[in-house]
CSV table of C-alpha atoms in Angstrom, one decimal:
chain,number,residue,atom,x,y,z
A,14,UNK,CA,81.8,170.6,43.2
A,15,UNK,CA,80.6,169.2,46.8
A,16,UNK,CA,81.4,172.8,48.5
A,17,UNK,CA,80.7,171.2,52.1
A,18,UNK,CA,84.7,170.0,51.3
A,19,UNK,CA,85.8,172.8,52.7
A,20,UNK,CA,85.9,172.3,56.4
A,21,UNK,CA,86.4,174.3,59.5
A,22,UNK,CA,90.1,172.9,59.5
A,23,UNK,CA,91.0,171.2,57.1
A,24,UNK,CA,89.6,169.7,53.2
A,25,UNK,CA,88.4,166.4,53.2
A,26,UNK,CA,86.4,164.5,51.1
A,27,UNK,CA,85.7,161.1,49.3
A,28,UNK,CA,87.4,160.3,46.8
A,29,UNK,CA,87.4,160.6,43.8
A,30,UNK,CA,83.3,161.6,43.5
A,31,UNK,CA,84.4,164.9,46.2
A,32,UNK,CA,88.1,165.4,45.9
A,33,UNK,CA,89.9,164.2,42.4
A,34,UNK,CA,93.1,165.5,40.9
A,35,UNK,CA,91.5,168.2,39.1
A,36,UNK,CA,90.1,169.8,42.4
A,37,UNK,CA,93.6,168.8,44.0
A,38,UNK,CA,95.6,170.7,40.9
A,39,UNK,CA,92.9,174.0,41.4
A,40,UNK,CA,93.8,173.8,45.2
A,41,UNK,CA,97.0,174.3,44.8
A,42,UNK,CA,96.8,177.2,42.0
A,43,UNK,CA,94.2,178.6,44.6
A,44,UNK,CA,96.6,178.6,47.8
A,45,UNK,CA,99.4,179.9,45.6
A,46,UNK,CA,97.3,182.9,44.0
A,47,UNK,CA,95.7,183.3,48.2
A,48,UNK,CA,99.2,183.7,50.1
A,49,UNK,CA,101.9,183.9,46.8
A,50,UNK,CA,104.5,181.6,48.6
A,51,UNK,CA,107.5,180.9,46.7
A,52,UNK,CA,108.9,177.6,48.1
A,53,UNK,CA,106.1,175.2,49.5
A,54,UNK,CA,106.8,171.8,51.8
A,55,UNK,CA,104.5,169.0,50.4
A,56,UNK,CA,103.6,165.3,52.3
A,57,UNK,CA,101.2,162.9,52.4
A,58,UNK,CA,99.8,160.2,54.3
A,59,UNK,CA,99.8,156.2,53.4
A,60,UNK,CA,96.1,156.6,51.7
A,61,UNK,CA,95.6,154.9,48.1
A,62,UNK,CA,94.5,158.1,46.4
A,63,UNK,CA,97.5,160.0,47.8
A,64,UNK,CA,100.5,159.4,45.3
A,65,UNK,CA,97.9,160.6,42.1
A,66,UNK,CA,96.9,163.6,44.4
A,67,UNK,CA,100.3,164.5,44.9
A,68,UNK,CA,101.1,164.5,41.8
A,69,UNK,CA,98.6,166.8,41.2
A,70,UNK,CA,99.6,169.4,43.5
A,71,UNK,CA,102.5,169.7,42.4
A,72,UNK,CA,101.9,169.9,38.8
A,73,UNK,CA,99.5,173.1,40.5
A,74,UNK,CA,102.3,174.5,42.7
A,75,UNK,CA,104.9,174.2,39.7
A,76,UNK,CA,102.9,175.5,36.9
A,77,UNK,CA,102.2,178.6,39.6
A,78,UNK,CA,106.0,178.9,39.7
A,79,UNK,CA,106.4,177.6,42.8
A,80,UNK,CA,109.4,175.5,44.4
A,81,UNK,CA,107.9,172.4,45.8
A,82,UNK,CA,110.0,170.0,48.4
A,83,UNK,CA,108.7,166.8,48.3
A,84,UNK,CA,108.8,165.5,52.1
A,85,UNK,CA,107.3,162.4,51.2
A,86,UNK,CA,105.1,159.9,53.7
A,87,UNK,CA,104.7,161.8,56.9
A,88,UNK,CA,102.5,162.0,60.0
A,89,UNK,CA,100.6,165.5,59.8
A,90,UNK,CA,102.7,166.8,63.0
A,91,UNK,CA,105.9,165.9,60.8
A,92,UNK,CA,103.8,168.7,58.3
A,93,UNK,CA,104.3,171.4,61.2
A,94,UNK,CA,108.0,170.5,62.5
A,95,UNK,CA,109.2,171.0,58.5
A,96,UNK,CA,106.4,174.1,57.9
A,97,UNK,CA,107.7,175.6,61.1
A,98,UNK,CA,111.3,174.6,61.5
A,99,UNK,CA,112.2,175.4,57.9
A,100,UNK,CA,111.9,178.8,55.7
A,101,UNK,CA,109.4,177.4,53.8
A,102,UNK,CA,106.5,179.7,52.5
A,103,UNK,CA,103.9,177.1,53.5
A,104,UNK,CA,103.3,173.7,54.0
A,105,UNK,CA,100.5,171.0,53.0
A,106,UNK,CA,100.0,167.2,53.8
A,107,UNK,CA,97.4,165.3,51.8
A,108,UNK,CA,95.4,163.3,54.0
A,109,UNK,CA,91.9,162.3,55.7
A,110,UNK,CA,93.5,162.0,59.2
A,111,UNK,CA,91.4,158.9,60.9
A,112,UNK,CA,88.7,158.9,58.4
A,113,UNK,CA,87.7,155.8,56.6
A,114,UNK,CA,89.7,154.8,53.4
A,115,UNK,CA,88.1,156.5,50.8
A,116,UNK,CA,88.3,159.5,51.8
A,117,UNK,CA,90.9,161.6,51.3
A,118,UNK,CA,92.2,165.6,51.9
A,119,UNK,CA,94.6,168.4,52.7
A,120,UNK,CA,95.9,169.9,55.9
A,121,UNK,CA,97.4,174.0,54.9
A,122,UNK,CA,100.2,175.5,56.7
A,123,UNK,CA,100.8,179.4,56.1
A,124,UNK,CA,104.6,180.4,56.7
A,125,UNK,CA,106.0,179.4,60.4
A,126,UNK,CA,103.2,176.4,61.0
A,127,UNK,CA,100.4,178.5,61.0
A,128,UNK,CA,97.4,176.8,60.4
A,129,UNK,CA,94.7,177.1,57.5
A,130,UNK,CA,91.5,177.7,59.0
A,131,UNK,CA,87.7,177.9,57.8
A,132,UNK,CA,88.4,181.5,58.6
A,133,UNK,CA,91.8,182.1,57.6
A,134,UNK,CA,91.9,180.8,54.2
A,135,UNK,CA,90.3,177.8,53.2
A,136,UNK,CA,86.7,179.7,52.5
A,137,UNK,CA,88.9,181.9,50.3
A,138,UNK,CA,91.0,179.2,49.0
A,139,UNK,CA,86.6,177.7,48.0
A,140,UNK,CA,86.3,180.7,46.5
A,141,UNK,CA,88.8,181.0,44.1
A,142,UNK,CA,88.3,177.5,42.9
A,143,UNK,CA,84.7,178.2,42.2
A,144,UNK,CA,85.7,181.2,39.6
A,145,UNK,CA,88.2,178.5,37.7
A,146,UNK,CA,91.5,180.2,38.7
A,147,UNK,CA,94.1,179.0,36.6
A,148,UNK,CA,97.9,180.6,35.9
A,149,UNK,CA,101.0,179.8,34.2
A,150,UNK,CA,104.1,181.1,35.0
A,151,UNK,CA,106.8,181.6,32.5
A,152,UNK,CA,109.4,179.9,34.6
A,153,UNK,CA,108.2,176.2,35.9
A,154,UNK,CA,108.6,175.7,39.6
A,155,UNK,CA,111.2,173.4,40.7
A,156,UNK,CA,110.5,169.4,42.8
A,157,UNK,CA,113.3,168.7,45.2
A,158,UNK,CA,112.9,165.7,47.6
A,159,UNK,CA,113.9,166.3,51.4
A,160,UNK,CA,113.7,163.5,54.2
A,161,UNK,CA,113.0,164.8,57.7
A,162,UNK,CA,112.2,162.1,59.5
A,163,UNK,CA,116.0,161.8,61.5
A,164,UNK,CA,115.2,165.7,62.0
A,165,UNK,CA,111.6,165.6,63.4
A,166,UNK,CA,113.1,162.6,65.6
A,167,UNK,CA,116.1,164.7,67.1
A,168,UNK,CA,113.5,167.2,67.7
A,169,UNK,CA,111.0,165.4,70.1
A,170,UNK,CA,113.6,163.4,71.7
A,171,UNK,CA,115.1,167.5,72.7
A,172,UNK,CA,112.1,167.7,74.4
A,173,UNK,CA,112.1,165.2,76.5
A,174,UNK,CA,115.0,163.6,79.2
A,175,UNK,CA,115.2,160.9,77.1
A,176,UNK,CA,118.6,159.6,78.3
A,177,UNK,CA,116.8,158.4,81.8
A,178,UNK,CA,113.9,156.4,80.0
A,179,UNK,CA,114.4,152.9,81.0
A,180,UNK,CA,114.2,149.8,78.9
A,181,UNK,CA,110.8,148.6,78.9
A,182,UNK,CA,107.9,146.6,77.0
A,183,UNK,CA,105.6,148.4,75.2
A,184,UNK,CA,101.8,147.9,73.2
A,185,UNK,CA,102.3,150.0,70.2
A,186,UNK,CA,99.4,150.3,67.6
A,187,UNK,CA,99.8,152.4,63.9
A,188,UNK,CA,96.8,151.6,63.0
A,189,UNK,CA,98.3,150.8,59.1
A,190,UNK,CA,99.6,155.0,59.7
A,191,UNK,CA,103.4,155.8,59.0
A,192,UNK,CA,104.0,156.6,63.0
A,193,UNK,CA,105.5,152.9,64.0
A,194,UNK,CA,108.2,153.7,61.4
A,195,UNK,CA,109.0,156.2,63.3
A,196,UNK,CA,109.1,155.1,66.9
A,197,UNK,CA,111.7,152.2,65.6
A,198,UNK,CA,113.9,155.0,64.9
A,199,UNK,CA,114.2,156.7,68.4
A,200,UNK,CA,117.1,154.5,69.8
A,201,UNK,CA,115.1,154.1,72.8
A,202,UNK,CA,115.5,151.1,74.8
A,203,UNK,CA,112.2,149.7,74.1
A,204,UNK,CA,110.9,146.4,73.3
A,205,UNK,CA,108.2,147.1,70.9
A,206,UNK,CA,105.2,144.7,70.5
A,207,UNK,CA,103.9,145.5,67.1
A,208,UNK,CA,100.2,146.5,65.9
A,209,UNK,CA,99.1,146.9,62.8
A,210,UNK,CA,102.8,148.5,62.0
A,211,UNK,CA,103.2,148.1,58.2
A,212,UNK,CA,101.8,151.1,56.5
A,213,UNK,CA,98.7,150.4,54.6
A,214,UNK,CA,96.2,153.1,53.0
A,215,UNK,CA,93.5,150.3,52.6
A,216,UNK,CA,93.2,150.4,55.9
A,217,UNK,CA,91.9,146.9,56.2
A,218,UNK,CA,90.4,147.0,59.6
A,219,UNK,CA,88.3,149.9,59.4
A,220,UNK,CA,89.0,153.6,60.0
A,221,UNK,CA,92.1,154.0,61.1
A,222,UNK,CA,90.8,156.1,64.7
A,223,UNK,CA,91.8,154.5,67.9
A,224,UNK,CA,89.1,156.3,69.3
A,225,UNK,CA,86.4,154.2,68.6
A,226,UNK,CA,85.5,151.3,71.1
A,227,UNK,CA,85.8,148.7,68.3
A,228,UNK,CA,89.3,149.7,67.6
A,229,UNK,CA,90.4,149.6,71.0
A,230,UNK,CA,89.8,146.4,71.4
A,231,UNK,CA,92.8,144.7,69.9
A,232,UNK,CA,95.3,146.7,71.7
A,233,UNK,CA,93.5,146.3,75.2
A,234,UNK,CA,93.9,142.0,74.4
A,235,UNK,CA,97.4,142.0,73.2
A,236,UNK,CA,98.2,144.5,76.7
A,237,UNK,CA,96.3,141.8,78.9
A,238,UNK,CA,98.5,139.3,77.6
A,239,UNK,CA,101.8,140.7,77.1
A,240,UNK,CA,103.0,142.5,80.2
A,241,UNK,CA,104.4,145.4,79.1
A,242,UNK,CA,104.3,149.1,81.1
A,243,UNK,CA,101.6,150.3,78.8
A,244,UNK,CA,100.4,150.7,75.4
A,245,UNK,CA,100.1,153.2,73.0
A,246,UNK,CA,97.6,153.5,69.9
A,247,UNK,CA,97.9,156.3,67.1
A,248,UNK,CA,95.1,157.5,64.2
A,249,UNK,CA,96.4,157.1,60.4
A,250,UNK,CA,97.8,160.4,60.2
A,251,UNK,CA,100.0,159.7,64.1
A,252,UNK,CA,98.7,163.5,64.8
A,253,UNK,CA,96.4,161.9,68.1
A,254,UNK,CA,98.0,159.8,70.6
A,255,UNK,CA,96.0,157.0,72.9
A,256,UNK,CA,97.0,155.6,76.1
A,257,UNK,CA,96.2,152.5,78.1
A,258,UNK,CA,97.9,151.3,81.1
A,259,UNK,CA,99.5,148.4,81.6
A,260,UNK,CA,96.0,146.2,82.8
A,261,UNK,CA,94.5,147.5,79.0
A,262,UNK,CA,92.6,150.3,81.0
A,263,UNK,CA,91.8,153.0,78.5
A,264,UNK,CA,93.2,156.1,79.9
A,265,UNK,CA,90.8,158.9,78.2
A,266,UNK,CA,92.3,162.3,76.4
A,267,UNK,CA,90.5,164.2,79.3
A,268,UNK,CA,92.1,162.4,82.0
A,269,UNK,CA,96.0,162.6,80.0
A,270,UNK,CA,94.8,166.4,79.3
A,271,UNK,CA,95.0,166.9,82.9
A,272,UNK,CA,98.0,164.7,83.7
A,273,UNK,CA,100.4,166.4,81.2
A,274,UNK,CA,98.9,169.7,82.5
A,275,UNK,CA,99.6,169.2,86.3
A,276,UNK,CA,103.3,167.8,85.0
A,277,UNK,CA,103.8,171.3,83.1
A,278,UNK,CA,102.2,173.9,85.3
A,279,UNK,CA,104.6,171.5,88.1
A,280,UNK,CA,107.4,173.6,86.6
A,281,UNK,CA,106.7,176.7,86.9
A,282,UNK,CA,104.0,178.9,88.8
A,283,UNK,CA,101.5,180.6,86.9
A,284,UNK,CA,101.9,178.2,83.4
A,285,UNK,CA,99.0,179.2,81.3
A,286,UNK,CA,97.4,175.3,80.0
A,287,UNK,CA,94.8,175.3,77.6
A,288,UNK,CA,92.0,172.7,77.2
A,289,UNK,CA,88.6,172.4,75.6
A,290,UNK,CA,85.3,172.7,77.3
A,291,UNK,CA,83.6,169.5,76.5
A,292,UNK,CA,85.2,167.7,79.7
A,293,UNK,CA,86.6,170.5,82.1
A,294,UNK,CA,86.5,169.6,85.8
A,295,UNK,CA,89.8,167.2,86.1
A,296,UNK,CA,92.3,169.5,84.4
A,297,UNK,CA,91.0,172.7,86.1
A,298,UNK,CA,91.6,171.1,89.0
A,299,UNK,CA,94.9,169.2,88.4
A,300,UNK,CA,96.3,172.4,87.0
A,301,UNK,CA,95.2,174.8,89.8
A,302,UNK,CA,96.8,172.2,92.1
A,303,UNK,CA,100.2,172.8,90.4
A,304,UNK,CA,99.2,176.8,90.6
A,305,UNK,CA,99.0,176.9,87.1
A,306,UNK,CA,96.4,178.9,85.3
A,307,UNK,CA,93.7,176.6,83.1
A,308,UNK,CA,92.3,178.1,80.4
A,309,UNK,CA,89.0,176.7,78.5
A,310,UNK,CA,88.9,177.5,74.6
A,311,UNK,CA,86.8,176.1,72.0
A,312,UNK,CA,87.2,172.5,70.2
A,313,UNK,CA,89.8,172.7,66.9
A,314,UNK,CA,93.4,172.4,66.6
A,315,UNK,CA,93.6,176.3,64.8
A,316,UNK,CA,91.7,177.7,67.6
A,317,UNK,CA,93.5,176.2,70.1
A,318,UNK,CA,97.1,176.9,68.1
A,319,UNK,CA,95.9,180.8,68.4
A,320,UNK,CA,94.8,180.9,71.5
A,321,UNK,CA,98.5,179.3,72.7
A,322,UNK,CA,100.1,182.1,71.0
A,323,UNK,CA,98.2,184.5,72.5
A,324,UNK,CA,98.5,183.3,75.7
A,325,UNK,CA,101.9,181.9,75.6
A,326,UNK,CA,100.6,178.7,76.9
A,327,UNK,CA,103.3,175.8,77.3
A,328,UNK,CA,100.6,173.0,76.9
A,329,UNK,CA,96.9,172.1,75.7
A,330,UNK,CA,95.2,169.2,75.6
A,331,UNK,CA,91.8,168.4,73.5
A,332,UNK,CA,90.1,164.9,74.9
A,333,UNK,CA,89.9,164.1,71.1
A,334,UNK,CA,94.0,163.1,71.9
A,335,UNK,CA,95.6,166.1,70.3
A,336,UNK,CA,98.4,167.6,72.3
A,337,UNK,CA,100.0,170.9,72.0
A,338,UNK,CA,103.6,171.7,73.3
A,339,UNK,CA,104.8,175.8,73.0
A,340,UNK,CA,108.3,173.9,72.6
A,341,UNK,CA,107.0,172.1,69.1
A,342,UNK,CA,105.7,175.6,67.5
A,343,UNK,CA,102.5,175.4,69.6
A,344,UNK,CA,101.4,172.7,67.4
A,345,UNK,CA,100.0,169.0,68.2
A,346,UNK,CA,102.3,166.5,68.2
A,347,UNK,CA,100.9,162.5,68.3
A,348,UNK,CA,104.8,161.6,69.7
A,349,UNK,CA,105.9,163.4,72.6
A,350,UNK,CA,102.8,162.3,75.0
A,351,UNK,CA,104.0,158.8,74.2
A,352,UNK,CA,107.5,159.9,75.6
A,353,UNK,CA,106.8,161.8,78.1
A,354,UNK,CA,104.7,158.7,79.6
A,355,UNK,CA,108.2,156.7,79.1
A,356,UNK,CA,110.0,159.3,80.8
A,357,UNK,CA,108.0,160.1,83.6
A,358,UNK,CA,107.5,156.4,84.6
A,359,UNK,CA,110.8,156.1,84.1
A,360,UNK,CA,111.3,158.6,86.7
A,361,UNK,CA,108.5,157.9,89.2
A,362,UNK,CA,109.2,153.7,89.4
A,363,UNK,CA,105.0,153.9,89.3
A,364,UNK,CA,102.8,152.4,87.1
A,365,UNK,CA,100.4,153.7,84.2
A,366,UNK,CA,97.3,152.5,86.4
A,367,UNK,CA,98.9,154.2,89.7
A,368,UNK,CA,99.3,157.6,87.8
A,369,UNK,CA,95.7,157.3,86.0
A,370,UNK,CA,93.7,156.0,89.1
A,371,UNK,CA,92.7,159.0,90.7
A,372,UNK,CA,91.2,160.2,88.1
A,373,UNK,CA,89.1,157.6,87.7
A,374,UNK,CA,88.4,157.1,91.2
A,375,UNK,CA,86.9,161.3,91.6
A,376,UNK,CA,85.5,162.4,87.6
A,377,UNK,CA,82.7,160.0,86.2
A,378,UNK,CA,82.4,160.5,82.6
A,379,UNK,CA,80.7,158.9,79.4
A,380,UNK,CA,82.4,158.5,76.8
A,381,UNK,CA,81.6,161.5,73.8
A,382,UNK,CA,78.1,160.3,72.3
A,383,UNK,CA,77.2,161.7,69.2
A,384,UNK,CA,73.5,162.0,67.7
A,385,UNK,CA,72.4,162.1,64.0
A,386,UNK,CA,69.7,164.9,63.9
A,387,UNK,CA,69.8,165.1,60.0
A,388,UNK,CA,70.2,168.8,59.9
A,389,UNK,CA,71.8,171.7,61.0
A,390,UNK,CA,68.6,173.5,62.0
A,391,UNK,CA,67.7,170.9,64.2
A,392,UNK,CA,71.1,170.5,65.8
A,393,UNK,CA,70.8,174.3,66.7
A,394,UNK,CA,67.3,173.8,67.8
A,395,UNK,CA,68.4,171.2,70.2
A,396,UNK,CA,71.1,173.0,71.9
A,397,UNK,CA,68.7,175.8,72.5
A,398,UNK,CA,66.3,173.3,74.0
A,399,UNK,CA,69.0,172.2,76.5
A,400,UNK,CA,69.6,175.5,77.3
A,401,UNK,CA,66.6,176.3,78.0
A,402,UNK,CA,65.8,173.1,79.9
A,403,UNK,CA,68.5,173.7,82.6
A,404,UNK,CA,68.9,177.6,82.6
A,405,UNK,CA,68.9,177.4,86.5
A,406,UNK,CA,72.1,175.8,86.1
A,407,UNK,CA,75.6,177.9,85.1
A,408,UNK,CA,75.8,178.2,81.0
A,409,UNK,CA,78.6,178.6,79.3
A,410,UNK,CA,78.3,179.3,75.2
A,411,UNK,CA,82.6,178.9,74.7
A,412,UNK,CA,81.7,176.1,72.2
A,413,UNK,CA,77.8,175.2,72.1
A,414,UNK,CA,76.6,175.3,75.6
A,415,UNK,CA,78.1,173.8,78.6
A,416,UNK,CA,75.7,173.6,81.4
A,417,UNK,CA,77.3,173.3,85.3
A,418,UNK,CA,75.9,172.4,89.0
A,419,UNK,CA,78.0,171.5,91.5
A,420,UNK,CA,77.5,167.5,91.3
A,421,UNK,CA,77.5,167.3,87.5
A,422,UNK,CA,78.0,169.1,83.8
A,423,UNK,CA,77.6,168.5,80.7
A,424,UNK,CA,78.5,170.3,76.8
A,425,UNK,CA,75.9,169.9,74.0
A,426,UNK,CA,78.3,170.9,71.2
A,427,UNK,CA,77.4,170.5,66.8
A,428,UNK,CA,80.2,168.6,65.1
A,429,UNK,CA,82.5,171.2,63.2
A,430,UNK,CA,83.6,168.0,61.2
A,431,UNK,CA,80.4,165.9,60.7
A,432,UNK,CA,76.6,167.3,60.7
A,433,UNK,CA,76.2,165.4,64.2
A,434,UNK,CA,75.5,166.7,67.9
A,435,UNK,CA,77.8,165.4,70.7
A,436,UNK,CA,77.4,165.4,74.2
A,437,UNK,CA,79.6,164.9,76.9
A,438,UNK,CA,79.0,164.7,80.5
A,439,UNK,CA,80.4,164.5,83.7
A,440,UNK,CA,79.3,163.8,87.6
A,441,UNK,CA,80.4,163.3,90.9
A,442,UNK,CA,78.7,159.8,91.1
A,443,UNK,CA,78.3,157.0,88.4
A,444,UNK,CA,74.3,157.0,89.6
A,445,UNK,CA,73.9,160.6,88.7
A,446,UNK,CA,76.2,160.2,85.7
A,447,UNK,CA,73.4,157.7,84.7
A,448,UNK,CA,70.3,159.4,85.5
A,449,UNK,CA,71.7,162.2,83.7
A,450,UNK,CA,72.6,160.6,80.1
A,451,UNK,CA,69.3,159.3,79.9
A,452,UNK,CA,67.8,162.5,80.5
A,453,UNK,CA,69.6,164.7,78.2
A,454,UNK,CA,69.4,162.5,75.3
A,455,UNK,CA,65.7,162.1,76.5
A,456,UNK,CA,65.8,165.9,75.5
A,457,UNK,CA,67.5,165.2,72.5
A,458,UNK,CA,65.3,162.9,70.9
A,459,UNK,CA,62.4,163.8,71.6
């Protein structure tokens, strides 16, 4: 077994040389022997290798005794509106999020949406599939089907004004995911221009991650030639959301991170937002502006998820484009940025660009490069070598090492998905912006 499956957040793998039905039946009889749940929520995403994987699960779940609900094709935040709006024990979606098509994986719920982690389960989970676990209960557990999609609907549209959005044009891209399927269900008044809509797990233009340049590309030429108000582009598993104004300008996470977390903090004085060190000086100042209170916390949806708890924070933002509402079970939800842009422009009478354009105009930034160093050790070696390099500067170690002057900062982080070392960076000027990228991965290469 390819142990390195077993991820800070989440199980993913190729398939079927990583993951196979065999290690998907032993993950289940491992969750169910780990937390004992009686009645578990089960989903997938539109990937080829999902419906054999399923199948496997639940043979696992059943065999443990367990109840399964069958909840069918879902985006991953559908898996934590029905593992935290229902009594269920637990919930799991089989996917691989944006990662190319042959992979494949689960996302693990705990009872009331609480996420799986690295260090809340799924080592443990590794663990008891490495001594060949295996039980039979007596008394089979039960399948039940369960569609929630008119449910999870009801549930972002409560938390948003949506009576006052106005009917409108909009770029929307699924990436092959099930998210357009759902978006045609809101009764908004939208006209919809269509991308890559139909679900399709052979995702036949690439990795389904509207992050990438290469995939932005189609949705910024349809824009350009469509007037609509703006456009909207989702991963495969609709978890991350993507905006572009209505010119086809890219609006990054960061920048949409700080928007959404002015709008909240707006509301009420002293509203704790959450968001992750890579990028840092927009929101801080955005949400101080409102006289909210930002808070930094390390890159990961679990970590972030506790943190919000803790905090009772009403929003965080990761510049990844995963958003967390207090409202939705302080979980991410790939939906309500895309209507809460509808409803605040409804609102406003501005544009997209209008909103975005003094972000642009003050925080330079490139966009997240990553670097193959071919091993951990090096990766480590590397982010002590920055540190080193500018230890006149203020260092942060929140998540790797963020290093801060007054014109410019930058976070040297290792991958917790990938073995790869990102950087980000940020200036006051695009000249220093420069000068700086090709120093630090100057130091990086060398």
């Amino acid at each position: 077994m390819n142990q390195s499956i077993f991820k800070a957040y989440d199980i993913r793998g190729i398939y079927p040389t990583d993951i196979d039905e065999d290690l998907a039946y032993k993950i289940a009889q491992a969750y169910c022997k780990l937390f004992q749940p009686k009645k578990i929520a089960l989903g997938k995403d539109v990937r080829l290798s999902g419906p054999s994987l399923f199948s496997a699960m639940v043979k696992g779940f059943t065999n443990h005794g367990v109840d399964v609900v069958d909840v069918g094709t879902i985006t991953t935040d559908m898996l934590y509106f029905v593992s935290s709006a229902y009594d269920f024990d637990g919930g799991i979606s089989i996917t691989a999020s944006h990662n190319p098509r042959e992979y494949n994986g689960m996302k693990l719920m705990k009872r009331a949406g609480r996420p799986v982690s690295g260090e809340t389960g799924i080592q443990e989970i590794k663990d008891i599939v490495l001594s060949n676990y295996s039980f039979k209960a007596d008394i089979q557990g039960t399948v039940s089907q369960k569609n929630i999609q008119a449910e999870y609907l009801a549930k972002c549209l409560s938390l948003v004004d949506a009576k006052n959005i106005k009917p409108m044009k909009v770029v929307v891209n699924g990436m092959f995911g099930p998210v357009i399927q759902n978006i045609k269900k809101l009764n908004l008044p939208l006209k919809l221009v269509e991308l890559n809509s139909v679900p399709d797990g052979s995702f036949p233009k690439g990795s389904p991650d509207p992050l990438l340049p290469e995939n932005r590309t189609e949705t910024i030429e349809v824009i350009k030639k469509s007037e609509v108000a703006f456009g909207g582009a989702w991963d495969g598993d609709g978890d991350r959301f993507f905006l572009f104004d209505e010119n086809g300008r890219f609006i990054p996470g960061y920048f949409l991170t700080a928007f959404l977390g002015k709008y909240f903090a707006q509301k009420k004085s002293g509203t704790k937002i959450i968001y992750d060190p890579r990028l840092t000086w927009a929101t801080e100042d955005a949400v101080r502006q409102a006289e909210g209170e930002p808070l930094v916390n390390r890159v990961g949806h679990s970590f972030i998820k506790e943190r919000m708890r803790a905090e009772d924070a009403v929003f965080a933002g990761e510049n990844s484009g995963h958003f967390y509402f207090k409202d939705f079970y302080y979980a991410d939800n790939g939906l309500l940025p895309f209507l809460l842009i509808l409803e605040i422009i409804s609102k406003s009478g501005e544009r997209v660009s209008e909103l975005f354009n003094p972000y642009f105009e003050k925080y330079f930034i490139i966009d997240e490069t990553n670097f193959n160093l071919g091993s951990q050790d090096k990766i480590d070696n590397t982010i002590k070598k920055i540190e080193e390099y500018y230890k006149d500067g203020k260092i942060e170690k929140i998540d790797g090492v963020s290093v801060e002057y007054d014109s410019w900062r930058a976070n040297i982080r290792s991958s917790n998905t990938q073995p790869l070392l990102r950087l980000n960076i940020e200036a006051k000027t695009k000249d220093l912006l420069e000068k700086k990228f090709k120093e630090i991965s100057a130091l990086i290469k060398d």
